[in-house]
Amino acid sequence: MSALFVLIILHGVLVACAYSAHNNLTPRKTVEYEDNHAITFKEKGIWNYSTMLIREDLGLLMLGAREAVYALDINDISVAKSKVLWKVTEEKQQECISKGKHPDIDCHNYIRMLHQMNDSVMYVCGTNAFNPTCDYITYGDGQLKLEEKQEEGRGKCPFDPFQRSSSVMIDQELYSATSYNFLGSEPVILRNSPVSLRTVIKSSWLNEPNFIYMDVVPESENSPEGDDDKIYMFFNENAIEYDFYSKLLVSRVAKVCKGDMGGQRTLQRKWTSFLKARLDCSVPEPSLPYIIQDVFHARHKKWRNSIFYAIFTSQSSTTDQTSAICAYNVTDISEVFSRGKFKTPVTVETSDVKWVTYSGEIPVPRPGDCINNAARSLGIERSLDLPDKTLQFIRDRPLMDDAVRPITGKPLLVNRGPSLTRLVVDHVTALDGQSYPVMFIGTENGYLQKAVNYDGEMHVIEEVKLFQNAEPVDVLRLHQSQLYAGSASGVVQMPSSNCSRYISCLDCVLARDPYCAWDPTAQRCSRLPSLPNDADGHLIQSLKDADATRCPITVTTEPNIRNLVLGNNIRLLCRPDSNLAQVSWNFTGKQLLSSDRKYTIYSDGILIYNALTADAGRYTCTSVEWVKGRPYTQTLAIYDLQEKSIVDVTEKIQITSGIVLESYTTSSGLQELEGKPSRPETQTGEGKWVVMQVALAVLSVMMGCLLIWNLYMGHISPFMCFGRQSSKTPRNCTERGYVCTVGTEHDSLDGKPQTVRLRLASNSDVEATNFHRNAPNGNVPMDTQIFKYITDESEI
């Protein structure tokens, strides 16, 4: 245990001294789900869209889900050209349930493997209710067809639909890494061919592994050593080389040779070329080894320039999850296997097995090597000819002492936040003629990040929310500048870059997107062609330096005039182009601070509470974005708040007897220019007093009118009030500036309605409406006098 801690601390100190951590990398731009303009596909009742096969020759994206395989149009995945269902039989489902598995989760057929065998036939495997099964599928005349030639899927496809596995089809031979039994306790790396090979069932070979990825590297091409092609496998497993108090996971890369045929007596029908080594992806701070989660093979015409990019996550149980991305050169991996030292188990006094560096004699041919010119010179033409000494060595010592280091010696990216789940990489030729690897990274909360490393500086260009719900990205593919992402609920297609998101020259250049450049002639951010040629130099792009000084001077921002109503809360919008920009607000030349209880400054605006006369004036929103030590300032918005007098808001009061009363009251309390909810608890006493005054005035008018009406109708004795007055005499009542005048009532003997004129005024002469009293003998039941308040001014 002490040796492990010393190793961890030493790594942490060395890396911390070498460079500063790039923690909390903030994407420069965030695109929400509503604005991603992505093409989606999902079908009701179908889940777990986690397997993809790109058939460029057919123009199809083959998609495997739970109990279904789809053929989607590769240019528009919303178009499903065909589908086949592959459901579990009732018998298999009952067997699955009887073994203790969940009927609605485990006991279905999850498509976990899709491979092309030739132009017309594909190989498909599914979990089939914990009974893995494979079959053949064809596409012709626009239709998919399941051939129903089912084969045993044990060792090819996992039993558990949620267990990681990997596979690759090479020359119609399937290489797979998964579990060989129902319990998942027998891991295997298998080749299904006329000469089938598999790994040895020993913890020194595979110790509870979690398989992540596998692919072939054509190392026989232009090889002066006459080497063989190799299949590389990436996985994590419990470490056997460390004495730790509990299980410690480590990341591995392993390899086998394509031409391996097993041994003659030792390692019969077993791999004779299996070797594994630890993958190192050290972060600055001391920590447990990071665990590999996904790998992308960036192939190159010259295989020696091929690179494996890998995502790692911490295995520490902390709420602040850390992820890292490291890149490995194929030649560095091959060098560790062909020239590195081996580890060997030794028994100590306590009968524990320790793994130490092997210092003895290494047999010839070298254990684990493919059959090459050196072996052929010894008369060894195939693995069956290898001597037992070499085979026994590899059987007992498959682990290398040296670890594989990343190309840069450190991670390309270290990020705290939601875990990174999937990764693809596109190499883009920019305007300067250089090729830059652009990484597209899926996250556990359904975002896709686009990042690029410029001479050791990691820059996250943007993040796009792919799915409406926060669900992990389970599969990610890249084909001809189109990205395809799958999750439990559906699939999304989107271009690798959408330059139209950059709305100005400054925004376009500071995005530092290798796909995009600003075109001053067209006044837009345009996508570069695959082979950019800007002979006259009119396009503007600056990736490493982020120099936007060539951008034309922006047009002066015109002020927006807004009305300010006393006592209201006012919100002014201002959205910066970049998450990296710092926004500041100025009012009449003075910077506003959130510490002032008068204001709250948000990421997209400012809220002014309880507007007063002193708050009228000019508000300016400015952003400053620092890039490579240079500040770039933009004026984003200007608002002129102009005080507006208290507006009389007309209200209507309706009585079911036919009486309509129109009055005017003052508005107060809230002015939301942009629809932000008010916070009345923050209003001052002055604002509340205005509201109270208006309410009391309206109530007084209504009570006065009601009293007059009841006196007139005789419901209240006049002696109960201020003395009986003739009903023929006009009466005036004054309450808080409101004058209520009731006109003379004229008796009608011809049966026509009797008319009374009521007049209300508030500081100005406002005509009231006539109302009619239709009730016979002037008796209107009080329970029918219902008042209706009209709050919509459009009804006045």
PDB file of C-alpha atoms in Angstrom, residues 218-346:
ATOM      1  CA  PRO A 218      -2.492  -2.372 -39.979  1.00  0.00           C
ATOM      2  CA  GLU A 219       1.084  -2.519 -38.680  1.00  0.00           C
ATOM      3  CA  SER A 220       2.089  -4.955 -41.422  1.00  0.00           C
ATOM      4  CA  GLU A 221       1.905  -2.136 -43.988  1.00  0.00           C
ATOM      5  CA  ASN A 222       5.391  -0.926 -44.977  1.00  0.00           C
ATOM      6  CA  SER A 223       6.881  -2.699 -41.966  1.00  0.00           C
ATOM      7  CA  PRO A 224      10.656  -3.263 -42.294  1.00  0.00           C
ATOM      8  CA  GLU A 225      10.383  -5.898 -39.522  1.00  0.00           C
ATOM      9  CA  GLY A 226       7.747  -7.861 -41.446  1.00  0.00           C
ATOM     10  CA  ASP A 227       5.339  -7.347 -38.562  1.00  0.00           C
ATOM     11  CA  ASP A 228       1.699  -8.417 -38.356  1.00  0.00           C
ATOM     12  CA  ASP A 229      -1.495  -6.390 -37.968  1.00  0.00           C
ATOM     13  CA  LYS A 230      -2.523  -5.923 -34.349  1.00  0.00           C
ATOM     14  CA  ILE A 231      -5.851  -5.635 -32.556  1.00  0.00           C
ATOM     15  CA  TYR A 232      -5.733  -3.242 -29.605  1.00  0.00           C
ATOM     16  CA  MET A 233      -8.208  -3.514 -26.739  1.00  0.00           C
ATOM     17  CA  PHE A 234      -8.929  -0.910 -24.060  1.00  0.00           C
ATOM     18  CA  PHE A 235     -10.500  -1.814 -20.733  1.00  0.00           C
ATOM     19  CA  ASN A 236     -10.294  -1.269 -16.998  1.00  0.00           C
ATOM     20  CA  GLU A 237      -9.858  -3.990 -14.401  1.00  0.00           C
ATOM     21  CA  ASN A 238      -8.908  -4.640 -10.805  1.00  0.00           C
ATOM     22  CA  ALA A 239      -5.180  -4.170 -10.423  1.00  0.00           C
ATOM     23  CA  ILE A 240      -3.102  -7.193  -9.541  1.00  0.00           C
ATOM     24  CA  GLU A 241       0.225  -5.354  -9.242  1.00  0.00           C
ATOM     25  CA  TYR A 242      -0.713  -3.124  -6.278  1.00  0.00           C
ATOM     26  CA  ASP A 243      -1.166  -4.142  -2.658  1.00  0.00           C
ATOM     27  CA  PHE A 244      -4.185  -2.038  -1.806  1.00  0.00           C
ATOM     28  CA  TYR A 245      -6.649  -2.356   1.084  1.00  0.00           C
ATOM     29  CA  SER A 246      -9.557  -2.651  -1.368  1.00  0.00           C
ATOM     30  CA  LYS A 247     -10.069  -3.249  -5.062  1.00  0.00           C
ATOM     31  CA  LEU A 248      -8.252  -0.678  -7.122  1.00  0.00           C
ATOM     32  CA  LEU A 249      -9.241  -0.118 -10.743  1.00  0.00           C
ATOM     33  CA  VAL A 250      -6.635   0.667 -13.370  1.00  0.00           C
ATOM     34  CA  SER A 251      -6.906   1.362 -17.095  1.00  0.00           C
ATOM     35  CA  ARG A 252      -5.306  -1.013 -19.578  1.00  0.00           C
ATOM     36  CA  VAL A 253      -4.427  -1.381 -23.227  1.00  0.00           C
ATOM     37  CA  ALA A 254      -3.869  -4.896 -24.553  1.00  0.00           C
ATOM     38  CA  LYS A 255      -2.946  -6.322 -27.932  1.00  0.00           C
ATOM     39  CA  VAL A 256      -3.087  -9.557 -29.905  1.00  0.00           C
ATOM     40  CA  CYS A 257      -1.746 -10.382 -33.352  1.00  0.00           C
ATOM     41  CA  LYS A 258      -4.124 -10.935 -36.234  1.00  0.00           C
ATOM     42  CA  GLY A 259      -2.198 -13.989 -37.470  1.00  0.00           C
ATOM     43  CA  ASP A 260      -2.068 -15.695 -34.051  1.00  0.00           C
ATOM     44  CA  MET A 261      -3.034 -19.398 -34.267  1.00  0.00           C
ATOM     45  CA  GLY A 262      -2.340 -20.455 -30.682  1.00  0.00           C
ATOM     46  CA  GLY A 263       0.333 -22.810 -29.388  1.00  0.00           C
ATOM     47  CA  GLN A 264       1.115 -26.386 -30.277  1.00  0.00           C
ATOM     48  CA  ARG A 265       1.175 -27.851 -26.767  1.00  0.00           C
ATOM     49  CA  THR A 266       1.156 -24.846 -24.419  1.00  0.00           C
ATOM     50  CA  LEU A 267      -1.643 -22.303 -24.930  1.00  0.00           C
ATOM     51  CA  GLN A 268      -3.576 -24.496 -27.302  1.00  0.00           C
ATOM     52  CA  ARG A 269      -6.369 -22.460 -28.899  1.00  0.00           C
ATOM     53  CA  LYS A 270      -5.298 -19.591 -26.657  1.00  0.00           C
ATOM     54  CA  TRP A 271      -3.661 -16.302 -27.572  1.00  0.00           C
ATOM     55  CA  THR A 272       0.098 -16.526 -27.722  1.00  0.00           C
ATOM     56  CA  SER A 273       0.470 -12.789 -28.399  1.00  0.00           C
ATOM     57  CA  PHE A 274      -1.649 -11.336 -25.574  1.00  0.00           C
ATOM     58  CA  LEU A 275       0.090  -8.576 -23.626  1.00  0.00           C
ATOM     59  CA  LYS A 276      -1.338  -5.749 -21.545  1.00  0.00           C
ATOM     60  CA  ALA A 277       0.004  -2.518 -20.077  1.00  0.00           C
ATOM     61  CA  ARG A 278      -1.277   0.228 -17.829  1.00  0.00           C
ATOM     62  CA  LEU A 279      -2.552   3.430 -19.437  1.00  0.00           C
ATOM     63  CA  ASP A 280      -1.391   6.541 -17.656  1.00  0.00           C
ATOM     64  CA  CYS A 281      -3.482   9.738 -17.674  1.00  0.00           C
ATOM     65  CA  SER A 282      -2.253  11.661 -14.642  1.00  0.00           C
ATOM     66  CA  VAL A 283      -4.006  14.776 -13.411  1.00  0.00           C
ATOM     67  CA  PRO A 284      -2.196  17.524 -11.486  1.00  0.00           C
ATOM     68  CA  GLU A 285      -3.455  16.736  -7.998  1.00  0.00           C
ATOM     69  CA  PRO A 286      -2.605  13.426  -6.273  1.00  0.00           C
ATOM     70  CA  SER A 287      -5.411  10.944  -6.813  1.00  0.00           C
ATOM     71  CA  LEU A 288      -6.232   7.342  -7.521  1.00  0.00           C
ATOM     72  CA  PRO A 289      -5.710   6.216 -11.126  1.00  0.00           C
ATOM     73  CA  TYR A 290      -8.321   7.518 -13.529  1.00  0.00           C
ATOM     74  CA  ILE A 291     -10.622   4.991 -15.214  1.00  0.00           C
ATOM     75  CA  ILE A 292     -11.036   4.788 -18.964  1.00  0.00           C
ATOM     76  CA  GLN A 293     -14.586   5.344 -20.280  1.00  0.00           C
ATOM     77  CA  ASP A 294     -14.349   5.664 -24.057  1.00  0.00           C
ATOM     78  CA  VAL A 295     -11.796   5.582 -26.888  1.00  0.00           C
ATOM     79  CA  PHE A 296     -11.724   7.015 -30.388  1.00  0.00           C
ATOM     80  CA  HIS A 297      -9.269   5.802 -33.019  1.00  0.00           C
ATOM     81  CA  ALA A 298      -8.176   8.732 -35.210  1.00  0.00           C
ATOM     82  CA  ARG A 299      -6.885   6.786 -38.204  1.00  0.00           C
ATOM     83  CA  HIS A 300      -4.186   8.149 -40.471  1.00  0.00           C
ATOM     84  CA  LYS A 301      -3.081   7.033 -43.916  1.00  0.00           C
ATOM     85  CA  LYS A 302       0.255   6.251 -42.315  1.00  0.00           C
ATOM     86  CA  TRP A 303      -0.645   4.036 -39.378  1.00  0.00           C
ATOM     87  CA  ARG A 304       2.314   5.282 -37.357  1.00  0.00           C
ATOM     88  CA  ASN A 305       0.581   8.659 -37.130  1.00  0.00           C
ATOM     89  CA  SER A 306      -2.660   7.179 -35.868  1.00  0.00           C
ATOM     90  CA  ILE A 307      -3.767   8.329 -32.425  1.00  0.00           C
ATOM     91  CA  PHE A 308      -6.053   6.880 -29.770  1.00  0.00           C
ATOM     92  CA  TYR A 309      -8.001   9.524 -27.819  1.00  0.00           C
ATOM     93  CA  ALA A 310      -9.460   8.356 -24.514  1.00  0.00           C
ATOM     94  CA  ILE A 311     -11.809   9.694 -21.843  1.00  0.00           C
ATOM     95  CA  PHE A 312     -10.968   9.009 -18.205  1.00  0.00           C
ATOM     96  CA  THR A 313     -12.950   9.720 -15.040  1.00  0.00           C
ATOM     97  CA  SER A 314     -11.867   9.701 -11.412  1.00  0.00           C
ATOM     98  CA  GLN A 315     -12.768   6.712  -9.268  1.00  0.00           C
ATOM     99  CA  SER A 316     -12.850   8.760  -6.090  1.00  0.00           C
ATOM    100  CA  SER A 317     -16.317   9.044  -4.569  1.00  0.00           C
ATOM    101  CA  THR A 318     -16.684  12.815  -4.603  1.00  0.00           C
ATOM    102  CA  THR A 319     -19.586  15.010  -5.601  1.00  0.00           C
ATOM    103  CA  ASP A 320     -17.328  17.060  -7.852  1.00  0.00           C
ATOM    104  CA  GLN A 321     -16.644  14.592 -10.668  1.00  0.00           C
ATOM    105  CA  THR A 322     -13.433  15.085 -12.634  1.00  0.00           C
ATOM    106  CA  SER A 323     -12.839  13.888 -16.193  1.00  0.00           C
ATOM    107  CA  ALA A 324      -9.754  13.977 -18.386  1.00  0.00           C
ATOM    108  CA  ILE A 325      -8.884  13.325 -22.030  1.00  0.00           C
ATOM    109  CA  CYS A 326      -5.506  11.900 -23.021  1.00  0.00           C
ATOM    110  CA  ALA A 327      -4.083  11.043 -26.443  1.00  0.00           C
ATOM    111  CA  TYR A 328      -1.747   8.119 -27.222  1.00  0.00           C
ATOM    112  CA  ASN A 329       0.356   7.473 -30.283  1.00  0.00           C
ATOM    113  CA  VAL A 330       0.166   3.976 -31.755  1.00  0.00           C
ATOM    114  CA  THR A 331       3.936   3.755 -31.994  1.00  0.00           C
ATOM    115  CA  ASP A 332       4.311   4.544 -28.273  1.00  0.00           C
ATOM    116  CA  ILE A 333       1.932   1.714 -27.389  1.00  0.00           C
ATOM    117  CA  SER A 334       3.715  -0.687 -29.738  1.00  0.00           C
ATOM    118  CA  GLU A 335       7.062   0.356 -28.267  1.00  0.00           C
ATOM    119  CA  VAL A 336       5.991  -0.595 -24.736  1.00  0.00           C
ATOM    120  CA  PHE A 337       4.954  -4.084 -25.898  1.00  0.00           C
ATOM    121  CA  SER A 338       7.938  -4.753 -28.163  1.00  0.00           C
ATOM    122  CA  ARG A 339      10.746  -3.280 -26.014  1.00  0.00           C
ATOM    123  CA  GLY A 340       9.372  -2.743 -22.511  1.00  0.00           C
ATOM    124  CA  LYS A 341      10.118  -4.725 -19.384  1.00  0.00           C
ATOM    125  CA  PHE A 342       7.808  -7.376 -17.952  1.00  0.00           C
ATOM    126  CA  LYS A 343       6.326  -7.819 -14.514  1.00  0.00           C
ATOM    127  CA  THR A 344       6.522 -11.168 -12.772  1.00  0.00           C
ATOM    128  CA  PRO A 345       4.746 -12.611  -9.724  1.00  0.00           C
ATOM    129  CA  VAL A 346       6.844 -13.597  -6.700  1.00  0.00           C
TER     130      VAL A 346
END
